[in-house]
Short mmCIF file of N, CA and C in Angstrom, two decimals:
data_model
loop_
_atom_site.label_atom_id
_atom_site.label_comp_id
_atom_site.label_asym_id
_atom_site.label_seq_id
_atom_site.Cartn_x
_atom_site.Cartn_y
_atom_site.Cartn_z
N GLY A 1 4.49 73.04 -6.09
CA GLY A 1 4.65 73.41 -7.48
C GLY A 1 6.10 73.70 -7.82
N THR A 2 6.28 74.12 -9.02
CA THR A 2 7.61 74.46 -9.52
C THR A 2 8.11 75.75 -8.87
N PRO A 3 9.38 75.80 -8.47
CA PRO A 3 9.93 77.04 -7.94
C PRO A 3 9.88 78.15 -8.99
N THR A 4 9.66 79.37 -8.54
CA THR A 4 9.67 80.50 -9.47
C THR A 4 11.11 80.88 -9.78
N GLU A 5 11.30 81.60 -10.88
CA GLU A 5 12.65 82.06 -11.24
C GLU A 5 13.21 82.97 -10.15
N GLU A 6 12.34 83.76 -9.53
CA GLU A 6 12.80 84.66 -8.46
C GLU A 6 13.24 83.86 -7.23
N GLN A 7 12.49 82.83 -6.87
CA GLN A 7 12.89 81.98 -5.74
C GLN A 7 14.24 81.33 -6.02
N MET A 8 14.41 80.85 -7.24
CA MET A 8 15.68 80.24 -7.62
C MET A 8 16.81 81.26 -7.55
N ALA A 9 16.54 82.49 -7.97
CA ALA A 9 17.56 83.53 -7.96
C ALA A 9 18.02 83.84 -6.54
N TYR A 10 17.10 83.84 -5.60
CA TYR A 10 17.48 84.08 -4.20
C TYR A 10 18.40 82.97 -3.68
N VAL A 11 18.15 81.74 -4.09
CA VAL A 11 19.03 80.63 -3.70
C VAL A 11 20.42 80.86 -4.28
N SER A 12 20.49 81.27 -5.54
CA SER A 12 21.77 81.54 -6.18
C SER A 12 22.52 82.66 -5.46
N MET A 13 21.80 83.71 -5.10
CA MET A 13 22.43 84.82 -4.36
C MET A 13 23.02 84.31 -3.04
N LYS A 14 22.26 83.49 -2.33
CA LYS A 14 22.72 82.93 -1.05
C LYS A 14 23.96 82.07 -1.26
N ASN A 15 23.89 81.18 -2.25
CA ASN A 15 25.00 80.26 -2.48
C ASN A 15 26.28 80.99 -2.86
N HIS A 16 26.18 81.94 -3.79
CA HIS A 16 27.37 82.69 -4.20
C HIS A 16 27.89 83.54 -3.04
N GLY A 17 26.98 84.11 -2.25
CA GLY A 17 27.39 84.89 -1.09
C GLY A 17 28.11 84.03 -0.06
N ASN A 18 27.57 82.83 0.20
CA ASN A 18 28.23 81.92 1.14
C ASN A 18 29.59 81.48 0.62
N ALA A 19 29.73 81.38 -0.69
CA ALA A 19 31.02 80.99 -1.28
C ALA A 19 32.10 82.02 -0.97
N MET A 20 31.70 83.26 -0.73
CA MET A 20 32.69 84.29 -0.40
C MET A 20 33.37 84.00 0.94
N LEU A 21 32.77 83.13 1.74
CA LEU A 21 33.35 82.77 3.04
C LEU A 21 34.35 81.62 2.93
N ASN A 22 34.47 81.07 1.73
CA ASN A 22 35.34 79.91 1.51
C ASN A 22 36.45 80.30 0.53
N PRO A 23 37.70 80.34 0.98
CA PRO A 23 38.79 80.79 0.11
C PRO A 23 39.04 79.89 -1.11
N ILE A 24 38.52 78.67 -1.11
CA ILE A 24 38.74 77.80 -2.27
C ILE A 24 37.45 77.50 -3.04
N ALA A 25 36.41 78.30 -2.80
CA ALA A 25 35.14 78.12 -3.52
C ALA A 25 35.35 78.44 -5.00
N GLN A 26 34.57 77.77 -5.87
CA GLN A 26 34.78 77.97 -7.30
C GLN A 26 34.20 79.27 -7.84
N SER A 27 33.17 79.83 -7.22
CA SER A 27 32.63 81.08 -7.77
C SER A 27 32.09 81.99 -6.67
N PRO A 28 32.99 82.48 -5.81
CA PRO A 28 32.55 83.41 -4.78
C PRO A 28 32.31 84.79 -5.39
N MET A 29 31.12 85.31 -5.21
CA MET A 29 30.83 86.64 -5.73
C MET A 29 29.55 87.16 -5.10
N LYS A 30 29.49 88.47 -4.96
CA LYS A 30 28.26 89.10 -4.49
C LYS A 30 27.44 89.42 -5.73
N ILE A 31 26.25 88.86 -5.79
CA ILE A 31 25.39 89.09 -6.95
C ILE A 31 24.02 89.56 -6.48
N SER A 32 23.35 90.28 -7.36
CA SER A 32 22.02 90.80 -7.05
C SER A 32 20.95 89.91 -7.68
N LEU A 33 19.73 90.15 -7.29
CA LEU A 33 18.59 89.45 -7.88
C LEU A 33 18.58 89.64 -9.39
N ASP A 34 18.78 90.88 -9.83
CA ASP A 34 18.80 91.16 -11.27
C ASP A 34 19.97 90.49 -11.98
N ASP A 35 21.12 90.41 -11.32
CA ASP A 35 22.26 89.71 -11.93
C ASP A 35 21.86 88.29 -12.31
N VAL A 36 21.16 87.62 -11.41
CA VAL A 36 20.75 86.24 -11.67
C VAL A 36 19.64 86.21 -12.72
N LEU A 37 18.60 87.01 -12.52
CA LEU A 37 17.44 86.97 -13.41
C LEU A 37 17.78 87.33 -14.85
N PHE A 38 18.80 88.16 -15.03
CA PHE A 38 19.15 88.59 -16.39
C PHE A 38 20.44 87.94 -16.90
N SER A 39 20.91 86.92 -16.19
CA SER A 39 22.07 86.19 -16.72
C SER A 39 21.59 85.28 -17.86
N ARG A 40 22.52 84.82 -18.65
CA ARG A 40 22.21 84.04 -19.86
C ARG A 40 21.40 82.79 -19.53
N ILE A 41 20.38 82.52 -20.33
CA ILE A 41 19.56 81.33 -20.15
C ILE A 41 20.36 80.11 -20.62
N ILE A 42 20.43 79.09 -19.78
CA ILE A 42 21.09 77.83 -20.12
C ILE A 42 20.06 76.83 -20.62
N CYS A 43 19.03 76.59 -19.84
CA CYS A 43 17.91 75.72 -20.19
C CYS A 43 16.76 76.18 -19.31
N HIS A 44 15.78 76.82 -19.90
CA HIS A 44 14.69 77.43 -19.13
C HIS A 44 14.15 76.44 -18.10
N PRO A 45 14.02 76.84 -16.86
CA PRO A 45 14.16 78.18 -16.29
C PRO A 45 15.55 78.50 -15.74
N PHE A 46 16.52 77.62 -15.95
CA PHE A 46 17.85 77.83 -15.39
C PHE A 46 18.66 78.84 -16.18
N LYS A 47 19.22 79.78 -15.43
CA LYS A 47 20.09 80.78 -16.03
C LYS A 47 21.53 80.47 -15.60
N MET A 48 22.47 81.14 -16.22
CA MET A 48 23.89 80.89 -15.95
C MET A 48 24.20 80.92 -14.45
N LEU A 49 23.66 81.91 -13.74
CA LEU A 49 23.97 82.04 -12.32
C LEU A 49 23.13 81.12 -11.43
N ASP A 50 22.25 80.32 -12.03
CA ASP A 50 21.52 79.28 -11.29
C ASP A 50 22.29 77.97 -11.28
N CYS A 51 23.33 77.88 -12.08
CA CYS A 51 24.04 76.61 -12.30
C CYS A 51 25.47 76.70 -11.80
N CYS A 52 25.96 75.62 -11.22
CA CYS A 52 27.38 75.61 -10.84
C CYS A 52 28.21 75.43 -12.11
N LEU A 53 29.43 75.94 -12.09
CA LEU A 53 30.29 75.86 -13.27
C LEU A 53 30.69 74.42 -13.57
N TYR A 54 31.06 73.71 -12.55
CA TYR A 54 31.40 72.30 -12.65
C TYR A 54 31.16 71.72 -11.27
N SER A 55 31.10 70.44 -11.19
CA SER A 55 30.83 69.85 -9.89
C SER A 55 31.67 68.59 -9.72
N GLU A 56 32.64 68.68 -8.85
CA GLU A 56 33.45 67.52 -8.50
C GLU A 56 33.42 67.41 -6.98
N ALA A 57 33.01 66.28 -6.52
CA ALA A 57 32.97 66.07 -5.08
C ALA A 57 32.99 64.58 -4.80
N SER A 58 33.19 64.26 -3.58
CA SER A 58 33.12 62.85 -3.20
C SER A 58 32.71 62.76 -1.74
N ALA A 59 32.25 61.62 -1.39
CA ALA A 59 31.90 61.33 0.00
C ALA A 59 32.17 59.85 0.23
N ALA A 60 32.37 59.49 1.44
CA ALA A 60 32.62 58.08 1.75
C ALA A 60 31.93 57.70 3.05
N LEU A 61 31.44 56.50 3.08
CA LEU A 61 30.87 55.92 4.29
C LEU A 61 31.59 54.61 4.56
N ILE A 62 31.83 54.35 5.79
CA ILE A 62 32.34 53.03 6.16
C ILE A 62 31.18 52.30 6.80
N LEU A 63 30.72 51.27 6.15
CA LEU A 63 29.59 50.50 6.64
C LEU A 63 30.10 49.29 7.42
N ALA A 64 29.51 49.08 8.57
CA ALA A 64 29.94 47.95 9.40
C ALA A 64 28.74 47.42 10.18
N SER A 65 28.81 46.16 10.49
CA SER A 65 27.77 45.54 11.31
C SER A 65 27.88 46.05 12.74
N GLU A 66 26.83 45.85 13.49
CA GLU A 66 26.84 46.25 14.89
C GLU A 66 27.96 45.54 15.66
N ASP A 67 28.18 44.27 15.34
CA ASP A 67 29.26 43.52 15.99
C ASP A 67 30.63 44.13 15.68
N LYS A 68 30.84 44.53 14.43
CA LYS A 68 32.12 45.12 14.03
C LYS A 68 32.33 46.46 14.72
N VAL A 69 31.26 47.24 14.83
CA VAL A 69 31.35 48.53 15.51
C VAL A 69 31.80 48.32 16.96
N LYS A 70 31.22 47.33 17.61
CA LYS A 70 31.62 47.02 19.00
C LYS A 70 33.07 46.55 19.06
N GLU A 71 33.44 45.69 18.11
CA GLU A 71 34.81 45.16 18.07
C GLU A 71 35.83 46.28 17.89
N LEU A 72 35.50 47.26 17.06
CA LEU A 72 36.41 48.37 16.79
C LEU A 72 36.38 49.43 17.89
N GLY A 73 35.40 49.35 18.77
CA GLY A 73 35.31 50.33 19.85
C GLY A 73 34.85 51.70 19.40
N VAL A 74 34.05 51.75 18.36
CA VAL A 74 33.53 53.03 17.88
C VAL A 74 32.61 53.60 18.95
N GLU A 75 32.93 54.81 19.43
CA GLU A 75 32.18 55.39 20.54
C GLU A 75 30.83 55.96 20.13
N LYS A 76 30.78 56.61 19.00
CA LYS A 76 29.54 57.26 18.57
C LYS A 76 29.20 56.87 17.13
N PRO A 77 28.78 55.65 16.91
CA PRO A 77 28.43 55.27 15.54
C PRO A 77 27.17 56.01 15.09
N ILE A 78 27.07 56.19 13.81
CA ILE A 78 25.87 56.77 13.22
C ILE A 78 25.15 55.65 12.49
N TRP A 79 23.94 55.37 12.90
CA TRP A 79 23.19 54.27 12.33
C TRP A 79 22.35 54.75 11.16
N ILE A 80 22.43 54.06 10.06
CA ILE A 80 21.61 54.37 8.89
C ILE A 80 20.27 53.67 9.09
N THR A 81 19.22 54.46 9.16
CA THR A 81 17.90 53.88 9.41
C THR A 81 17.01 53.90 8.18
N GLY A 82 17.43 54.60 7.14
CA GLY A 82 16.64 54.63 5.93
C GLY A 82 17.47 55.08 4.74
N VAL A 83 17.20 54.50 3.60
CA VAL A 83 17.84 54.90 2.35
C VAL A 83 16.78 54.95 1.26
N GLY A 84 17.04 55.73 0.24
CA GLY A 84 16.12 55.80 -0.88
C GLY A 84 16.87 56.17 -2.14
N ALA A 85 16.40 55.69 -3.25
CA ALA A 85 16.99 56.02 -4.55
C ALA A 85 15.86 56.12 -5.56
N ALA A 86 16.01 57.03 -6.50
CA ALA A 86 14.99 57.20 -7.53
C ALA A 86 15.61 57.89 -8.73
N ASN A 87 14.98 57.74 -9.87
CA ASN A 87 15.42 58.43 -11.07
C ASN A 87 14.18 58.75 -11.90
N THR A 88 14.17 59.94 -12.43
CA THR A 88 13.13 60.31 -13.38
C THR A 88 13.82 60.41 -14.73
N ASP A 89 13.20 60.97 -15.70
CA ASP A 89 13.78 61.05 -17.04
C ASP A 89 15.15 61.73 -17.01
N CYS A 90 16.13 61.12 -17.62
CA CYS A 90 17.49 61.68 -17.62
C CYS A 90 17.61 62.92 -18.49
N PHE A 91 16.78 63.05 -19.51
CA PHE A 91 16.81 64.23 -20.37
C PHE A 91 15.94 65.31 -19.75
N ILE A 92 16.56 66.41 -19.37
CA ILE A 92 15.86 67.47 -18.65
C ILE A 92 14.66 68.02 -19.44
N GLY A 93 14.74 68.00 -20.75
CA GLY A 93 13.65 68.51 -21.58
C GLY A 93 12.39 67.68 -21.52
N ASN A 94 12.48 66.44 -21.07
CA ASN A 94 11.30 65.58 -20.95
C ASN A 94 10.61 65.68 -19.60
N ARG A 95 11.19 66.40 -18.70
CA ARG A 95 10.62 66.47 -17.36
C ARG A 95 9.39 67.37 -17.35
N GLU A 96 8.42 66.98 -16.55
CA GLU A 96 7.17 67.73 -16.45
C GLU A 96 7.42 69.14 -15.93
N GLU A 97 8.24 69.26 -14.89
CA GLU A 97 8.59 70.55 -14.32
C GLU A 97 10.11 70.61 -14.24
N ILE A 98 10.72 71.35 -15.14
CA ILE A 98 12.18 71.36 -15.25
C ILE A 98 12.85 71.88 -13.99
N GLY A 99 12.24 72.83 -13.31
CA GLY A 99 12.87 73.42 -12.13
C GLY A 99 12.77 72.58 -10.88
N ARG A 100 12.14 71.43 -10.98
CA ARG A 100 11.93 70.58 -9.81
C ARG A 100 12.52 69.20 -10.09
N LEU A 101 13.25 68.67 -9.15
CA LEU A 101 13.88 67.37 -9.32
C LEU A 101 13.09 66.33 -8.52
N TYR A 102 12.11 65.73 -9.17
CA TYR A 102 11.21 64.80 -8.48
C TYR A 102 11.93 63.57 -7.96
N SER A 103 13.01 63.16 -8.60
CA SER A 103 13.73 61.98 -8.10
C SER A 103 14.23 62.23 -6.67
N ASN A 104 14.61 63.46 -6.35
CA ASN A 104 15.01 63.78 -4.97
C ASN A 104 13.86 63.55 -4.00
N ILE A 105 12.67 63.99 -4.41
CA ILE A 105 11.49 63.86 -3.55
C ILE A 105 11.14 62.38 -3.36
N TYR A 106 11.13 61.62 -4.45
CA TYR A 106 10.78 60.19 -4.36
C TYR A 106 11.78 59.44 -3.49
N ALA A 107 13.07 59.72 -3.68
CA ALA A 107 14.10 59.04 -2.88
C ALA A 107 14.00 59.42 -1.41
N ALA A 108 13.76 60.70 -1.14
CA ALA A 108 13.63 61.14 0.25
C ALA A 108 12.44 60.48 0.92
N LYS A 109 11.31 60.44 0.22
CA LYS A 109 10.12 59.80 0.81
C LYS A 109 10.37 58.33 1.13
N ALA A 110 11.09 57.63 0.26
CA ALA A 110 11.40 56.22 0.51
C ALA A 110 12.30 56.07 1.74
N ALA A 111 13.31 56.94 1.84
CA ALA A 111 14.22 56.88 2.99
C ALA A 111 13.50 57.21 4.29
N TYR A 112 12.67 58.24 4.26
CA TYR A 112 11.94 58.62 5.46
C TYR A 112 11.01 57.50 5.91
N LYS A 113 10.33 56.88 4.95
CA LYS A 113 9.41 55.79 5.28
C LYS A 113 10.17 54.62 5.93
N MET A 114 11.31 54.26 5.33
CA MET A 114 12.12 53.16 5.87
C MET A 114 12.58 53.48 7.30
N ALA A 115 12.88 54.75 7.54
CA ALA A 115 13.37 55.17 8.85
C ALA A 115 12.24 55.40 9.85
N GLY A 116 11.00 55.29 9.39
CA GLY A 116 9.86 55.50 10.28
C GLY A 116 9.58 56.97 10.55
N LEU A 117 9.96 57.83 9.61
CA LEU A 117 9.73 59.27 9.76
C LEU A 117 8.52 59.71 8.96
N ASP A 118 7.89 60.79 9.40
CA ASP A 118 6.71 61.34 8.74
C ASP A 118 7.13 62.44 7.77
N TYR A 119 6.97 62.20 6.48
CA TYR A 119 7.38 63.16 5.45
C TYR A 119 6.75 64.54 5.67
N ASN A 120 5.50 64.57 6.11
CA ASN A 120 4.79 65.84 6.27
C ASN A 120 5.21 66.61 7.51
N ASN A 121 6.02 66.00 8.36
CA ASN A 121 6.49 66.66 9.57
C ASN A 121 8.01 66.49 9.71
N ILE A 122 8.68 66.44 8.57
CA ILE A 122 10.09 66.04 8.54
C ILE A 122 11.03 67.04 9.23
N LYS A 123 10.74 68.33 9.16
CA LYS A 123 11.66 69.32 9.72
C LYS A 123 11.88 69.13 11.21
N SER A 124 10.88 68.65 11.91
CA SER A 124 11.02 68.46 13.36
C SER A 124 11.70 67.13 13.70
N GLN A 125 11.97 66.31 12.69
CA GLN A 125 12.51 64.97 12.95
C GLN A 125 13.96 64.78 12.50
N ILE A 126 14.53 65.77 11.83
CA ILE A 126 15.89 65.65 11.30
C ILE A 126 16.77 66.75 11.89
N ASP A 127 17.94 66.37 12.35
CA ASP A 127 18.88 67.33 12.92
C ASP A 127 19.78 67.96 11.86
N LEU A 128 20.12 67.21 10.83
CA LEU A 128 21.06 67.69 9.82
C LEU A 128 20.68 67.14 8.46
N ALA A 129 20.71 68.00 7.46
CA ALA A 129 20.47 67.56 6.09
C ALA A 129 21.50 68.25 5.19
N GLU A 130 22.09 67.50 4.30
CA GLU A 130 23.02 68.08 3.32
C GLU A 130 22.32 68.06 1.98
N LEU A 131 22.15 69.24 1.40
CA LEU A 131 21.41 69.37 0.16
C LEU A 131 22.35 69.52 -1.02
N HIS A 132 22.01 68.86 -2.10
CA HIS A 132 22.74 69.02 -3.36
C HIS A 132 22.20 70.29 -4.00
N ASP A 133 23.05 71.27 -4.18
CA ASP A 133 22.55 72.55 -4.69
C ASP A 133 23.36 73.06 -5.88
N ALA A 134 23.75 72.15 -6.77
CA ALA A 134 24.49 72.57 -7.96
C ALA A 134 23.60 73.41 -8.88
N PHE A 135 22.30 73.25 -8.75
CA PHE A 135 21.34 74.03 -9.53
C PHE A 135 20.32 74.59 -8.54
N SER A 136 20.07 75.89 -8.61
CA SER A 136 19.26 76.55 -7.59
C SER A 136 17.87 75.95 -7.43
N GLY A 137 17.23 75.53 -8.50
CA GLY A 137 15.89 74.95 -8.41
C GLY A 137 15.87 73.64 -7.67
N HIS A 138 16.93 72.88 -7.74
CA HIS A 138 16.98 71.59 -7.07
C HIS A 138 17.05 71.75 -5.56
N TYR A 139 17.64 72.84 -5.13
CA TYR A 139 17.70 73.15 -3.70
C TYR A 139 16.29 73.30 -3.14
N LEU A 140 15.39 73.82 -3.96
CA LEU A 140 14.01 74.07 -3.54
C LEU A 140 13.10 72.87 -3.70
N SER A 141 13.59 71.79 -4.31
CA SER A 141 12.76 70.60 -4.50
C SER A 141 12.44 70.00 -3.16
#
Protein backbone atom coordinates (compact mmCIF):
# COMPACT_ATOMS: atom_id res chain seq x y z
CA GLY A 1 0.00 0.00 0.00
CA THR A 2 0.84 3.65 0.12
CA PRO A 3 3.48 4.71 2.67
CA THR A 4 2.07 6.57 5.65
CA GLU A 5 3.08 10.17 6.32
CA GLU A 6 4.86 8.99 9.46
CA GLN A 7 6.87 6.37 7.54
CA MET A 8 7.83 9.04 5.03
CA ALA A 9 8.84 11.38 7.86
CA TYR A 10 11.21 8.78 9.30
CA VAL A 11 12.90 8.49 5.89
CA SER A 12 13.30 12.27 5.79
CA MET A 13 14.80 12.28 9.29
CA LYS A 14 17.29 9.58 8.24
CA ASN A 15 18.23 11.35 5.02
CA HIS A 16 18.75 14.76 6.62
CA GLY A 17 20.67 13.14 9.48
CA ASN A 18 22.93 11.27 7.04
CA ALA A 19 23.51 14.55 5.19
CA MET A 20 25.15 15.88 8.35
CA LEU A 21 27.99 13.43 7.62
CA ASN A 22 28.65 15.03 4.24
CA PRO A 23 30.28 18.49 4.27
CA ILE A 24 28.87 19.36 0.84
CA ALA A 25 25.32 18.03 1.33
CA GLN A 26 22.58 20.46 0.32
CA SER A 27 20.47 20.26 3.49
CA PRO A 28 22.23 18.70 6.47
CA MET A 29 20.13 19.15 9.58
CA LYS A 30 18.87 17.27 12.58
CA ILE A 31 15.09 17.19 12.37
CA SER A 32 12.39 15.56 14.45
CA LEU A 33 9.34 13.59 13.42
CA ASP A 34 7.17 16.61 14.22
CA ASP A 35 9.44 18.92 12.20
CA VAL A 36 8.66 16.82 9.13
CA LEU A 37 4.99 16.14 9.86
CA PHE A 38 4.24 19.82 10.47
CA SER A 39 6.36 21.27 7.68
CA ARG A 40 4.54 23.04 4.84
CA ILE A 41 2.50 20.81 2.53
CA ILE A 42 3.88 20.82 -1.03
CA CYS A 43 1.55 18.26 -2.64
CA HIS A 44 -0.28 15.89 -0.31
CA PRO A 45 1.13 13.72 1.17
CA PHE A 46 4.53 15.35 0.54
CA LYS A 47 5.63 18.05 2.93
CA MET A 48 8.54 20.46 2.53
CA LEU A 49 10.91 18.22 4.50
CA ASP A 50 9.89 15.16 2.43
CA CYS A 51 11.29 16.77 -0.72
CA CYS A 52 14.81 17.61 -1.78
CA LEU A 53 15.41 21.29 -2.53
CA TYR A 54 16.85 20.59 -5.95
CA SER A 55 18.37 17.58 -7.56
CA GLU A 56 21.39 17.64 -9.82
CA ALA A 57 23.35 14.49 -10.32
CA SER A 58 24.87 12.36 -12.99
CA ALA A 59 26.13 8.87 -13.51
CA ALA A 60 28.00 7.20 -16.31
CA LEU A 61 28.47 3.67 -17.54
CA ILE A 62 30.97 2.50 -20.06
CA LEU A 63 29.36 -0.31 -22.01
CA ALA A 64 31.57 -2.75 -23.83
CA SER A 65 31.32 -6.16 -25.40
CA GLU A 66 32.93 -9.13 -23.72
CA ASP A 67 35.62 -9.10 -26.42
CA LYS A 68 36.41 -5.43 -25.74
CA VAL A 69 36.60 -6.07 -22.00
CA LYS A 70 39.17 -8.80 -22.64
CA GLU A 71 41.08 -6.59 -25.09
CA LEU A 72 41.27 -3.77 -22.54
CA GLY A 73 42.32 -6.15 -19.77
CA VAL A 74 39.54 -5.14 -17.40
CA GLU A 75 40.13 -7.28 -14.31
CA LYS A 76 36.74 -7.06 -12.63
CA PRO A 77 34.03 -6.14 -15.12
CA ILE A 78 30.49 -5.71 -13.89
CA TRP A 79 28.03 -7.48 -16.14
CA ILE A 80 24.58 -5.99 -16.65
CA THR A 81 22.16 -8.88 -16.49
CA GLY A 82 18.89 -6.99 -16.44
CA VAL A 83 17.44 -3.58 -17.21
CA GLY A 84 13.97 -2.13 -16.89
CA ALA A 85 12.22 1.12 -17.68
CA ALA A 86 8.69 2.29 -17.00
CA ASN A 87 6.62 5.44 -16.73
CA THR A 88 3.29 6.13 -15.16
CA ASP A 89 1.34 9.38 -15.42
CA CYS A 90 3.72 12.34 -15.46
CA PHE A 91 1.26 14.57 -13.58
CA ILE A 92 1.48 13.60 -9.92
CA GLY A 93 -2.16 14.56 -9.32
CA ASN A 94 -3.35 11.81 -11.68
CA ARG A 95 -1.56 9.04 -9.85
CA GLU A 96 -3.64 6.51 -7.96
CA GLU A 97 -1.34 6.66 -4.93
CA ILE A 98 0.71 9.85 -4.87
CA GLY A 99 3.15 8.62 -2.22
CA ARG A 100 4.13 5.58 -4.27
CA LEU A 101 6.11 5.61 -7.50
CA TYR A 102 4.78 2.60 -9.40
CA SER A 103 7.10 3.19 -12.36
CA ASN A 104 10.00 2.25 -10.05
CA ILE A 105 8.28 -1.01 -9.16
CA TYR A 106 7.42 -1.87 -12.78
CA ALA A 107 10.96 -1.11 -13.99
CA ALA A 108 12.53 -3.09 -11.15
CA LYS A 109 10.32 -6.11 -11.82
CA ALA A 110 11.30 -6.05 -15.51
CA ALA A 111 15.01 -5.83 -14.67
CA TYR A 112 14.81 -8.60 -12.08
CA LYS A 113 12.95 -10.86 -14.51
CA MET A 114 15.52 -10.26 -17.25
CA ALA A 115 18.30 -11.05 -14.78
CA GLY A 116 16.57 -14.24 -13.63
CA LEU A 117 15.92 -12.92 -10.12
CA ASP A 118 12.85 -13.58 -7.97
CA TYR A 119 11.10 -10.29 -7.10
CA ASN A 120 9.53 -11.82 -3.98
CA ASN A 121 12.93 -12.87 -2.63
CA ILE A 122 15.00 -9.99 -3.95
CA LYS A 123 16.77 -8.94 -0.73
CA SER A 124 18.72 -12.19 -0.60
CA GLN A 125 19.77 -11.88 -4.25
CA ILE A 126 21.20 -8.34 -4.46
CA ASP A 127 24.42 -7.12 -2.86
CA LEU A 128 24.02 -3.41 -3.56
CA ALA A 129 21.14 -1.14 -4.50
CA GLU A 130 21.22 2.61 -5.02
CA LEU A 131 17.87 4.20 -4.32
CA HIS A 132 16.59 7.48 -5.68
CA ASP A 133 15.37 9.27 -2.59
CA ALA A 134 14.69 12.86 -3.62
CA PHE A 135 11.21 12.36 -2.16
CA SER A 136 10.77 10.31 1.00
CA GLY A 137 7.78 8.31 -0.27
CA HIS A 138 9.67 7.13 -3.33
CA TYR A 139 12.33 5.60 -1.11
CA LEU A 140 9.60 3.37 0.31
CA SER A 141 8.23 2.31 -3.08
